């Protein structure tokens, strides 16, 4: 009798769609953590700007043999000898400068080529989680069409909307990271006071500086490259390194070597590129230029 009972009024069985709240939770997590914005930019910058020949690098001495102490822990004489600048009264000559430019290139920060917006947007969907969610949205659309549900379009629209929001946030983050390099370039001074062949040049283009150059920095100047203090021209000298280390107070500088294991903020014998001289003046020798500086790294 039960088998013969009419089935009128009973809805046909169907596959239950994915609960909306579960999709929303996963999608909100994805939106708040877009896949690898900064890491992607860094990898592209490294691939587009591969390292050139071996060059002196801040924190390492001259190449070859046993590794000497880092630059900030070496004496002034050791640094000058490793950089091939034995006479601080003459500086480098034209031949040495030309050879150094061939090896090290200009002293400037290189920005990666800007990626078109449409490529940045498309790249946000190249992720396993996003692809799974796209497949979920597509499945929901197909089920809604087959079963002709009145509100079957709600879930796929919500999923696609949050995926689009996730992509927009990712593009914004990548654009911000690309703009940071341009902001750093604006901090680099355009001119420097440099000693060449025994003559002080007051307005030498900073992009022409090379490791081994002797420069002078004074109160209000921005340091044009990573330098080792040779001698102070005033009793004391302090620099503002907030843009590099985050230190809110100015830092004392001297010609005395710092501890080998000193932190970046504790390297009192080093003047870092783009930092500001808050007070005092000093004679210094250029260690690293361009992308080899701490700010360039």
mmCIF file of C-alpha atoms in Angstrom:
data_model
loop_
_atom_site.group_PDB
_atom_site.id
_atom_site.type_symbol
_atom_site.label_atom_id
_atom_site.label_comp_id
_atom_site.label_asym_id
_atom_site.label_seq_id
_atom_site.Cartn_x
_atom_site.Cartn_y
_atom_site.Cartn_z
ATOM 1 C CA UNK A 1 0.000 0.000 0.000
ATOM 2 C CA UNK A 2 2.890 2.318 0.883
ATOM 3 C CA UNK A 3 4.499 1.571 -2.476
ATOM 4 C CA UNK A 4 1.280 2.420 -4.245
ATOM 5 C CA UNK A 5 0.832 5.727 -2.483
ATOM 6 C CA UNK A 6 0.989 8.735 -4.813
ATOM 7 C CA UNK A 7 4.157 10.786 -4.860
ATOM 8 C CA UNK A 8 2.453 14.021 -5.825
ATOM 9 C CA UNK A 9 3.849 17.036 -3.966
ATOM 10 C CA UNK A 10 7.306 15.533 -3.349
ATOM 11 C CA UNK A 11 10.215 17.528 -4.894
ATOM 12 C CA UNK A 12 12.719 15.525 -6.932
ATOM 13 C CA UNK A 13 16.036 14.864 -5.180
ATOM 14 C CA UNK A 14 18.975 17.016 -6.207
ATOM 15 C CA UNK A 15 22.560 17.611 -5.228
ATOM 16 C CA UNK A 16 22.859 20.218 -2.467
ATOM 17 C CA UNK A 17 25.019 23.146 -3.490
ATOM 18 C CA UNK A 18 27.991 24.265 -1.479
ATOM 19 C CA UNK A 19 26.779 26.297 1.559
ATOM 20 C CA UNK A 20 27.161 30.020 0.882
ATOM 21 C CA UNK A 21 28.726 30.751 4.259
ATOM 22 C CA UNK A 22 31.532 28.231 3.634
ATOM 23 C CA UNK A 23 32.362 29.769 0.249
ATOM 24 C CA UNK A 24 32.284 33.251 1.760
ATOM 25 C CA UNK A 25 34.676 32.252 4.553
ATOM 26 C CA UNK A 26 37.217 30.767 2.141
ATOM 27 C CA UNK A 27 36.903 33.675 -0.258
ATOM 28 C CA UNK A 28 37.309 36.305 2.453
ATOM 29 C CA UNK A 29 40.529 34.606 3.575
ATOM 30 C CA UNK A 30 41.735 34.647 -0.019
ATOM 31 C CA UNK A 31 40.812 38.305 -0.412
ATOM 32 C CA UNK A 32 42.688 39.325 2.712
ATOM 33 C CA UNK A 33 45.807 37.400 1.671
ATOM 34 C CA UNK A 34 46.300 37.780 -2.095
ATOM 35 C CA UNK A 35 48.862 35.337 -3.463
ATOM 36 C CA UNK A 36 52.455 36.583 -3.299
ATOM 37 C CA UNK A 37 52.257 40.217 -4.394
ATOM 38 C CA UNK A 38 55.582 41.356 -2.966
ATOM 39 C CA UNK A 39 57.314 38.034 -3.607
ATOM 40 C CA UNK A 40 56.213 38.108 -7.253
ATOM 41 C CA UNK A 41 57.559 41.631 -7.725
ATOM 42 C CA UNK A 42 60.860 40.728 -6.079
ATOM 43 C CA UNK A 43 61.303 37.621 -8.233
ATOM 44 C CA UNK A 44 60.555 39.645 -11.393
ATOM 45 C CA UNK A 45 63.028 42.357 -10.363
ATOM 46 C CA UNK A 46 65.710 39.738 -9.746
ATOM 47 C CA UNK A 47 65.047 38.045 -13.089
ATOM 48 C CA UNK A 48 65.029 41.352 -14.989
ATOM 49 C CA UNK A 49 68.116 42.650 -13.165
ATOM 50 C CA UNK A 50 70.411 39.638 -12.758
ATOM 51 C CA UNK A 51 73.582 40.241 -10.729
ATOM 52 C CA UNK A 52 76.576 41.256 -12.796
ATOM 53 C CA UNK A 53 80.244 40.533 -12.202
ATOM 54 C CA UNK A 54 81.476 40.089 -8.650
ATOM 55 C CA UNK A 55 81.694 43.468 -6.973
ATOM 56 C CA UNK A 56 82.524 44.708 -3.497
ATOM 57 C CA UNK A 57 79.442 44.331 -1.348
ATOM 58 C CA UNK A 58 78.720 46.068 1.935
ATOM 59 C CA UNK A 59 79.394 43.600 4.707
ATOM 60 C CA UNK A 60 82.140 41.766 2.799
ATOM 61 C CA UNK A 61 85.722 42.585 2.086
ATOM 62 C CA UNK A 62 87.779 42.102 -1.030
ATOM 63 C CA UNK A 63 87.142 38.886 -2.992
ATOM 64 C CA UNK A 64 89.498 35.946 -2.964
ATOM 65 C CA UNK A 65 91.182 33.979 -0.194
ATOM 66 C CA UNK A 66 89.890 33.874 3.360
ATOM 67 C CA UNK A 67 86.986 36.225 3.924
ATOM 68 C CA UNK A 68 88.219 39.379 5.714
ATOM 69 C CA UNK A 69 86.060 41.237 8.247
ATOM 70 C CA UNK A 70 83.058 43.154 6.870
ATOM 71 C CA UNK A 71 83.630 46.723 5.736
ATOM 72 C CA UNK A 72 82.311 48.305 8.902
ATOM 73 C CA UNK A 73 84.724 46.252 11.031
ATOM 74 C CA UNK A 74 87.838 47.061 8.975
ATOM 75 C CA UNK A 75 90.155 49.982 9.613
ATOM 76 C CA UNK A 76 90.218 52.957 7.260
ATOM 77 C CA UNK A 77 93.541 51.798 5.786
ATOM 78 C CA UNK A 78 92.226 48.301 5.089
ATOM 79 C CA UNK A 79 89.138 49.644 3.321
ATOM 80 C CA UNK A 80 91.142 52.069 1.203
ATOM 81 C CA UNK A 81 93.595 49.325 0.240
ATOM 82 C CA UNK A 82 90.826 46.883 -0.724
ATOM 83 C CA UNK A 83 89.156 49.553 -2.881
ATOM 84 C CA UNK A 84 92.404 50.597 -4.588
ATOM 85 C CA UNK A 85 92.313 54.140 -3.246
ATOM 86 C CA UNK A 86 95.514 54.605 -1.321
ATOM 87 C CA UNK A 87 95.725 58.407 -1.490
ATOM 88 C CA UNK A 88 92.812 60.286 0.051
ATOM 89 C CA UNK A 89 94.382 63.580 -1.038
ATOM 90 C CA UNK A 90 94.083 62.729 -4.731
ATOM 91 C CA UNK A 91 91.156 60.347 -5.156
ATOM 92 C CA UNK A 92 90.645 58.234 -8.265
ATOM 93 C CA UNK A 93 91.944 59.269 -11.662
ATOM 94 C CA UNK A 94 90.012 59.193 -14.935
ATOM 95 C CA UNK A 95 91.365 55.768 -15.949
ATOM 96 C CA UNK A 96 90.340 54.128 -12.664
ATOM 97 C CA UNK A 97 86.887 55.759 -12.801
ATOM 98 C CA UNK A 98 86.286 54.602 -16.366
ATOM 99 C CA UNK A 99 87.301 51.036 -15.509
ATOM 100 C CA UNK A 100 85.067 51.017 -12.417
ATOM 101 C CA UNK A 101 82.073 52.302 -14.369
ATOM 102 C CA UNK A 102 82.504 49.449 -16.839
ATOM 103 C CA UNK A 103 82.316 46.940 -13.993
ATOM 104 C CA UNK A 104 79.841 48.515 -11.567
ATOM 105 C CA UNK A 105 77.666 50.625 -13.838
ATOM 106 C CA UNK A 106 76.014 53.907 -12.875
ATOM 107 C CA UNK A 107 75.108 54.724 -9.298
ATOM 108 C CA UNK A 108 71.332 54.583 -9.577
ATOM 109 C CA UNK A 109 68.432 52.475 -8.394
ATOM 110 C CA UNK A 110 66.820 50.484 -11.181
ATOM 111 C CA UNK A 111 63.063 50.082 -11.237
ATOM 112 C CA UNK A 112 61.533 47.016 -12.850
ATOM 113 C CA UNK A 113 59.559 47.577 -16.029
ATOM 114 C CA UNK A 114 55.936 48.344 -15.158
ATOM 115 C CA UNK A 115 53.589 45.432 -15.781
ATOM 116 C CA UNK A 116 50.313 46.262 -17.614
ATOM 117 C CA UNK A 117 47.240 46.330 -15.392
ATOM 118 C CA UNK A 118 45.486 43.585 -17.327
ATOM 119 C CA UNK A 119 48.448 41.235 -16.767
ATOM 120 C CA UNK A 120 48.498 42.014 -13.056
ATOM 121 C CA UNK A 121 44.741 41.362 -12.871
ATOM 122 C CA UNK A 122 44.980 38.063 -14.777
ATOM 123 C CA UNK A 123 47.879 36.923 -12.582
ATOM 124 C CA UNK A 124 45.649 37.083 -9.500
ATOM 125 C CA UNK A 125 43.649 34.105 -10.847
ATOM 126 C CA UNK A 126 46.741 31.934 -11.368
ATOM 127 C CA UNK A 127 46.384 30.242 -7.997
ATOM 128 C CA UNK A 128 45.137 26.773 -7.040
ATOM 129 C CA UNK A 129 42.635 28.033 -4.450
ATOM 130 C CA UNK A 130 41.203 30.626 -6.819
ATOM 131 C CA UNK A 131 40.846 28.037 -9.582
ATOM 132 C CA UNK A 132 38.950 25.716 -7.213
ATOM 133 C CA UNK A 133 36.586 28.539 -6.309
ATOM 134 C CA UNK A 134 36.059 29.405 -9.967
ATOM 135 C CA UNK A 135 35.151 25.771 -10.614
ATOM 136 C CA UNK A 136 32.737 25.887 -7.668
ATOM 137 C CA UNK A 137 31.064 28.996 -9.079
ATOM 138 C CA UNK A 138 30.775 27.380 -12.518
ATOM 139 C CA UNK A 139 29.231 24.252 -11.005
ATOM 140 C CA UNK A 140 26.695 26.352 -9.084
ATOM 141 C CA UNK A 141 25.721 28.158 -12.289
ATOM 142 C CA UNK A 142 25.223 24.873 -14.185
ATOM 143 C CA UNK A 143 23.098 23.394 -11.374
ATOM 144 C CA UNK A 144 21.000 26.555 -11.184
ATOM 145 C CA UNK A 145 20.335 26.458 -14.933
ATOM 146 C CA UNK A 146 19.497 22.741 -14.979
ATOM 147 C CA UNK A 147 17.142 22.929 -12.016
ATOM 148 C CA UNK A 148 15.751 26.357 -12.969
ATOM 149 C CA UNK A 149 16.014 27.679 -9.447
ATOM 150 C CA UNK A 150 14.687 31.158 -8.932
ATOM 151 C CA UNK A 151 17.596 32.254 -6.730
ATOM 152 C CA UNK A 152 20.235 29.828 -7.949
ATOM 153 C CA UNK A 153 22.365 32.664 -9.303
ATOM 154 C CA UNK A 154 23.046 34.184 -5.842
ATOM 155 C CA UNK A 155 25.880 31.918 -4.749
ATOM 156 C CA UNK A 156 27.904 32.050 -8.005
ATOM 157 C CA UNK A 157 27.515 35.839 -8.178
ATOM 158 C CA UNK A 158 28.757 36.202 -4.594
ATOM 159 C CA UNK A 159 31.743 33.928 -5.308
ATOM 160 C CA UNK A 160 32.701 35.749 -8.494
ATOM 161 C CA UNK A 161 32.269 39.147 -6.833
ATOM 162 C CA UNK A 162 34.644 38.286 -4.001
ATOM 163 C CA UNK A 163 37.152 36.792 -6.454
ATOM 164 C CA UNK A 164 37.069 40.063 -8.389
ATOM 165 C CA UNK A 165 37.589 42.002 -5.140
ATOM 166 C CA UNK A 166 40.513 39.726 -4.273
ATOM 167 C CA UNK A 167 42.076 40.435 -7.675
ATOM 168 C CA UNK A 168 41.624 44.201 -7.269
ATOM 169 C CA UNK A 169 43.337 44.130 -3.838
ATOM 170 C CA UNK A 170 46.210 42.077 -5.267
ATOM 171 C CA UNK A 171 46.712 44.497 -8.163
ATOM 172 C CA UNK A 172 46.686 47.452 -5.762
ATOM 173 C CA UNK A 173 49.340 45.813 -3.562
ATOM 174 C CA UNK A 174 51.605 45.068 -6.516
ATOM 175 C CA UNK A 175 51.246 48.611 -7.842
ATOM 176 C CA UNK A 176 52.159 49.956 -4.401
ATOM 177 C CA UNK A 177 55.270 47.759 -4.280
ATOM 178 C CA UNK A 178 56.345 48.985 -7.714
ATOM 179 C CA UNK A 179 55.835 52.587 -6.633
ATOM 180 C CA UNK A 180 58.143 52.069 -3.629
ATOM 181 C CA UNK A 181 61.171 51.840 -5.935
ATOM 182 C CA UNK A 182 60.255 55.132 -7.589
ATOM 183 C CA UNK A 183 59.930 56.717 -4.144
ATOM 184 C CA UNK A 184 63.410 55.488 -3.207
ATOM 185 C CA UNK A 185 64.848 56.969 -6.379
ATOM 186 C CA UNK A 186 63.514 60.366 -5.341
ATOM 187 C CA UNK A 187 65.530 60.112 -2.111
ATOM 188 C CA UNK A 188 68.802 59.654 -4.006
ATOM 189 C CA UNK A 189 70.715 62.944 -4.402
ATOM 190 C CA UNK A 190 71.462 64.085 -7.928
ATOM 191 C CA UNK A 191 74.823 65.708 -7.102
ATOM 192 C CA UNK A 192 77.787 64.903 -4.878
ATOM 193 C CA UNK A 193 81.052 66.573 -3.797
ATOM 194 C CA UNK A 194 83.800 64.237 -4.973
ATOM 195 C CA UNK A 195 87.617 64.256 -5.162
ATOM 196 C CA UNK A 196 88.978 63.267 -8.572
ATOM 197 C CA UNK A 197 92.665 63.495 -9.593
ATOM 198 C CA UNK A 198 93.408 65.846 -6.692
ATOM 199 C CA UNK A 199 90.576 68.287 -7.537
ATOM 200 C CA UNK A 200 87.324 68.663 -5.621
ATOM 201 C CA UNK A 201 84.254 68.604 -7.894
ATOM 202 C CA UNK A 202 81.324 70.235 -6.111
ATOM 203 C CA UNK A 203 78.553 69.194 -8.503
ATOM 204 C CA UNK A 204 79.549 65.784 -9.817
ATOM 205 C CA UNK A 205 76.451 63.830 -10.961
ATOM 206 C CA UNK A 206 75.851 61.256 -8.232
ATOM 207 C CA UNK A 207 75.175 58.549 -10.824
ATOM 208 C CA UNK A 208 78.854 58.766 -11.869
ATOM 209 C CA UNK A 209 80.204 57.758 -8.455
ATOM 210 C CA UNK A 210 82.107 54.463 -8.257
ATOM 211 C CA UNK A 211 83.530 52.386 -5.377
ATOM 212 C CA UNK A 212 86.801 53.989 -4.264
ATOM 213 C CA UNK A 213 85.670 57.583 -4.830
ATOM 214 C CA UNK A 214 86.388 60.046 -2.027
ATOM 215 C CA UNK A 215 83.346 62.179 -1.152
ATOM 216 C CA UNK A 216 82.510 64.822 1.419
ATOM 217 C CA UNK A 217 79.111 65.110 3.074
ATOM 218 C CA UNK A 218 77.868 67.928 5.279
ATOM 219 C CA UNK A 219 74.833 68.853 7.358
ATOM 220 C CA UNK A 220 71.679 68.643 5.249
ATOM 221 C CA UNK A 221 73.223 66.433 2.550
ATOM 222 C CA UNK A 222 71.842 63.066 1.547
ATOM 223 C CA UNK A 223 74.512 60.389 1.327
ATOM 224 C CA UNK A 224 74.914 59.521 -2.390
ATOM 225 C CA UNK A 225 76.123 55.909 -1.897
ATOM 226 C CA UNK A 226 77.128 53.469 0.820
ATOM 227 C CA UNK A 227 80.365 54.916 2.227
ATOM 228 C CA UNK A 228 82.992 54.195 4.904
ATOM 229 C CA UNK A 229 83.852 57.178 7.094
ATOM 230 C CA UNK A 230 87.516 58.127 6.566
ATOM 231 C CA UNK A 231 87.671 61.088 8.926
ATOM 232 C CA UNK A 232 85.301 63.487 10.624
ATOM 233 C CA UNK A 233 85.576 67.144 9.607
ATOM 234 C CA UNK A 234 83.704 68.179 12.760
ATOM 235 C CA UNK A 235 83.848 67.047 16.379
ATOM 236 C CA UNK A 236 80.786 64.813 15.988
ATOM 237 C CA UNK A 237 78.530 63.652 13.211
ATOM 238 C CA UNK A 238 74.995 62.287 13.279
ATOM 239 C CA UNK A 239 72.792 60.899 10.517
ATOM 240 C CA UNK A 240 69.064 60.265 10.187
ATOM 241 C CA UNK A 241 68.600 56.629 9.080
ATOM 242 C CA UNK A 242 64.843 56.380 9.646
ATOM 243 C CA UNK A 243 64.178 55.658 5.961
ATOM 244 C CA UNK A 244 66.477 52.612 6.090
ATOM 245 C CA UNK A 245 66.461 51.190 9.616
ATOM 246 C CA UNK A 246 63.371 52.763 11.133
ATOM 247 C CA UNK A 247 65.390 54.377 13.917
ATOM 248 C CA UNK A 248 63.519 57.442 15.141
ATOM 249 C CA UNK A 249 66.614 59.112 16.638
ATOM 250 C CA UNK A 250 69.761 60.187 14.817
ATOM 251 C CA UNK A 251 72.845 57.929 14.876
ATOM 252 C CA UNK A 252 76.428 58.840 15.821
ATOM 253 C CA UNK A 253 79.091 58.218 13.158
ATOM 254 C CA UNK A 254 82.855 57.887 13.520
ATOM 255 C CA UNK A 255 85.917 56.610 11.667
ATOM 256 C CA UNK A 256 86.550 53.866 14.226
ATOM 257 C CA UNK A 257 85.671 50.301 13.163
ATOM 258 C CA UNK A 258 82.408 48.885 14.483
ATOM 259 C CA UNK A 259 81.902 45.422 15.924
ATOM 260 C CA UNK A 260 81.962 42.606 13.379
ATOM 261 C CA UNK A 261 78.470 41.430 14.339
ATOM 262 C CA UNK A 262 76.988 44.938 14.524
ATOM 263 C CA UNK A 263 73.456 45.313 13.244
ATOM 264 C CA UNK A 264 72.648 47.602 10.337
ATOM 265 C CA UNK A 265 71.754 50.406 12.736
ATOM 266 C CA UNK A 266 74.903 49.784 14.780
ATOM 267 C CA UNK A 267 77.442 50.196 11.954
ATOM 268 C CA UNK A 268 78.751 53.534 13.159
ATOM 269 C CA UNK A 269 81.549 53.672 10.592
ATOM 270 C CA UNK A 270 79.188 53.374 7.596
ATOM 271 C CA UNK A 271 77.165 56.103 5.884
ATOM 272 C CA UNK A 272 74.201 54.540 4.103
ATOM 273 C CA UNK A 273 72.905 55.770 0.757
ATOM 274 C CA UNK A 274 69.851 58.114 0.822
ATOM 275 C CA UNK A 275 70.206 58.785 4.587
ATOM 276 C CA UNK A 276 70.391 62.402 5.733
ATOM 277 C CA UNK A 277 73.326 64.038 7.525
ATOM 278 C CA UNK A 278 71.647 65.625 10.554
ATOM 279 C CA UNK A 279 74.767 67.377 11.857
ATOM 280 C CA UNK A 280 78.503 67.472 11.207
ATOM 281 C CA UNK A 281 80.647 66.735 8.175
ATOM 282 C CA UNK A 282 82.914 63.882 7.130
ATOM 283 C CA UNK A 283 85.258 62.600 4.468
ATOM 284 C CA UNK A 284 84.241 59.138 3.254
ATOM 285 C CA UNK A 285 85.142 56.531 0.642
ATOM 286 C CA UNK A 286 82.431 54.968 -1.524
ATOM 287 C CA UNK A 287 81.914 51.247 -0.921
ATOM 288 C CA UNK A 288 78.838 50.280 -2.925
ATOM 289 C CA UNK A 289 76.710 52.032 -5.527
ATOM 290 C CA UNK A 290 73.312 51.581 -7.157
ATOM 291 C CA UNK A 291 71.532 48.307 -6.462
ATOM 292 C CA UNK A 292 74.510 47.088 -4.379
ATOM 293 C CA UNK A 293 73.736 49.571 -1.624
ATOM 294 C CA UNK A 294 71.716 48.538 1.425
ATOM 295 C CA UNK A 295 68.750 50.612 0.247
ATOM 296 C CA UNK A 296 69.057 49.033 -3.217
ATOM 297 C CA UNK A 297 68.951 45.529 -1.790
#
